[in-house]
CSV table of C-alpha atoms in Angstrom, one decimal:
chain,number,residue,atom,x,y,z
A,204,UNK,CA,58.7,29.7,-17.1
A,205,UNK,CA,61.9,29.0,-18.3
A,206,UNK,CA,61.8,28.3,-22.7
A,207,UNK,CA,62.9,24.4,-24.3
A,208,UNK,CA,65.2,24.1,-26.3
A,209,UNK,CA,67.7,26.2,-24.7
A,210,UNK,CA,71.7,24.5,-25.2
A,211,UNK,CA,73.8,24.0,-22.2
A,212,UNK,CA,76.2,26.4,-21.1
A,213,UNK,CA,79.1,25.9,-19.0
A,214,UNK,CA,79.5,29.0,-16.9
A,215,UNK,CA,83.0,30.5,-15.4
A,216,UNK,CA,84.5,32.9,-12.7
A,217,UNK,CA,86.3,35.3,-15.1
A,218,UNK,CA,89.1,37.0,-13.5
A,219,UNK,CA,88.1,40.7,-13.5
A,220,UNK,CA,91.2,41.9,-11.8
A,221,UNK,CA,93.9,41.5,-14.7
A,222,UNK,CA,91.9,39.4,-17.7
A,223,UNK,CA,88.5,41.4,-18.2
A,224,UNK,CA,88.9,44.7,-16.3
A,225,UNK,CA,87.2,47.6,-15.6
A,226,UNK,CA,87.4,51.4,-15.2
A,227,UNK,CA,85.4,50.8,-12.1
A,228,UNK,CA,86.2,47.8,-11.0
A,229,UNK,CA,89.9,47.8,-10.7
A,230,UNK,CA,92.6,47.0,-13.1
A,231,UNK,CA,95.9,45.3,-10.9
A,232,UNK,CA,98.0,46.0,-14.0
A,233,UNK,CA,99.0,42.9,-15.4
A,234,UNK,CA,99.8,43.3,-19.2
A,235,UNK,CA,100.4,39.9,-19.9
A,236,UNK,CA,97.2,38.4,-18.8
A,237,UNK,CA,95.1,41.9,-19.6
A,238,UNK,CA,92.2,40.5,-22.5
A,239,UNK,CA,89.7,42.8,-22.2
A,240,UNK,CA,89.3,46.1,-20.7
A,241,UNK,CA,85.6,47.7,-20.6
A,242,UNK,CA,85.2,51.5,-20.0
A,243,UNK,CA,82.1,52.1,-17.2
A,244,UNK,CA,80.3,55.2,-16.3
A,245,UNK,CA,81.8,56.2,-13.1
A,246,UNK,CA,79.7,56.0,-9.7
A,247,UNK,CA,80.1,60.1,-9.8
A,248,UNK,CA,79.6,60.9,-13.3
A,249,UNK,CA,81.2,64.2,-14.8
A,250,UNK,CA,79.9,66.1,-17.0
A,251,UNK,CA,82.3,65.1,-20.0
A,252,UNK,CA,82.5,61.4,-19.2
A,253,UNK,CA,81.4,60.9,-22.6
A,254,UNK,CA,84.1,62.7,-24.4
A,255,UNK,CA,87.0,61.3,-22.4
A,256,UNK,CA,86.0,57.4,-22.5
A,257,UNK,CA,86.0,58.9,-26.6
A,258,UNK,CA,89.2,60.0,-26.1
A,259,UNK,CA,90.7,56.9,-24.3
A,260,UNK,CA,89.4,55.0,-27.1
A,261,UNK,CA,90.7,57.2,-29.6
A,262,UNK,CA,94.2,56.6,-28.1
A,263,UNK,CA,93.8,52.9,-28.5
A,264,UNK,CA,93.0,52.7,-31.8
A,265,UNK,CA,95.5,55.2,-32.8
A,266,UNK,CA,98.1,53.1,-31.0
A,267,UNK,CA,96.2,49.6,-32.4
A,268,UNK,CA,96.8,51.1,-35.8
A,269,UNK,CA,99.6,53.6,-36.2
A,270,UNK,CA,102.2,51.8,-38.8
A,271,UNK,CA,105.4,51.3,-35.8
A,272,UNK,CA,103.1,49.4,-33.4
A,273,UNK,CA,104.1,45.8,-34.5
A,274,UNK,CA,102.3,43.5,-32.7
A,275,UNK,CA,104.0,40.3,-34.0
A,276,UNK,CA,106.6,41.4,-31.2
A,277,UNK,CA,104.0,41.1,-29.0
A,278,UNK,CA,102.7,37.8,-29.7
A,279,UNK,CA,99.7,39.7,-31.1
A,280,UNK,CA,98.9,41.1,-28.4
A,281,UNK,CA,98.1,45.5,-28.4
A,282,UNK,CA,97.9,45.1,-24.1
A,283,UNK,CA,101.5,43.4,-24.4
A,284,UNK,CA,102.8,46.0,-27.0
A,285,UNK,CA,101.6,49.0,-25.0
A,286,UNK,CA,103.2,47.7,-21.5
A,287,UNK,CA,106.6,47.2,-22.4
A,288,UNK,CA,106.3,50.3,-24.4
A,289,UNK,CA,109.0,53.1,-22.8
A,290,UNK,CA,108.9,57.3,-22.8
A,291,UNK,CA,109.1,58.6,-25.5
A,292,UNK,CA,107.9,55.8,-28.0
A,293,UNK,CA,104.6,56.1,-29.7
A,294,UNK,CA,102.7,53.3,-27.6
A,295,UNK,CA,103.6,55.3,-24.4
A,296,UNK,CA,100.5,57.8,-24.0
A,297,UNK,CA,98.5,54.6,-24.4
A,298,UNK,CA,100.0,53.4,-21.8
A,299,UNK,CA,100.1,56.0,-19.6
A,300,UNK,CA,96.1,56.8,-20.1
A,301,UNK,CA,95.7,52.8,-18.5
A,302,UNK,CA,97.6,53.6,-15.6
A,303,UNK,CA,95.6,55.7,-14.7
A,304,UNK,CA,93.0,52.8,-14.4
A,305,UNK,CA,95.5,51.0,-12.2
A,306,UNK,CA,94.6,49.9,-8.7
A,307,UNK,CA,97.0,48.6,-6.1
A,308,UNK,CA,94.1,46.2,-4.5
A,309,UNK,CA,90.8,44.5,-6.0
A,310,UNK,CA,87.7,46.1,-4.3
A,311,UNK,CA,86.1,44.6,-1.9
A,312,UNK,CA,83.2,41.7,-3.3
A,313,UNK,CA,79.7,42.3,-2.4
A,314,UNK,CA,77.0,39.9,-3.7
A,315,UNK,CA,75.2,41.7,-6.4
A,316,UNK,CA,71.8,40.1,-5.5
């Protein structure tokens, strides 16, 4: 029985390739549009799963918050800072720990239900 009183909502297709990705789902890599990244428990989870999605975080705060990273440059934006970051600079091993989240293809859909 649904409740009363409950407000309208208007509901969305989020794009969970580029805007609101996943470490499971697939990242395609777009820094420009990237919004929202959430870290998932992989299918096959290791043993230390914990302490590395600890560590990831770590490195995006650090970068978020070190005193270079200027995100006015970026239109406010840490996913924009951290892609046009180059070797060497401090935003780099923030960027290089997303790669590794990178995907060359979205997976397949399946209906959840």
């Amino acid at each position: 029985f649904a409740p009363t009183g409950l407000p309208s909502l208007k509901a969305i297709a989020l794009d969970d390739s580029n805007e609101f990705a996943s470490s499971r789902g697939g990242w395609l890599g777009d820094w420009d549009n990237l919004l929202f990244f959430h870290w998932v428990n992989p299918i096959v989870t290791h043993t230390a799963w914990s302490d590395v999605k600890v560590s990831d975080l770590e490195t995006l705060y650090d970068a978020a918050l070190h005193h270079s990273t200027d995100l006015s440059a970026a239109s406010g934006s840490l996913a924009k800072a951290i892609g046009s970051s180059t070797p060497g600079s401090y935003l780099y091993h923030a960027r290089s720990m997303m790669e590794t989240m990178r995907v060359e293809a979205p997976p397949e859909r399946r209906m959840c239900w």
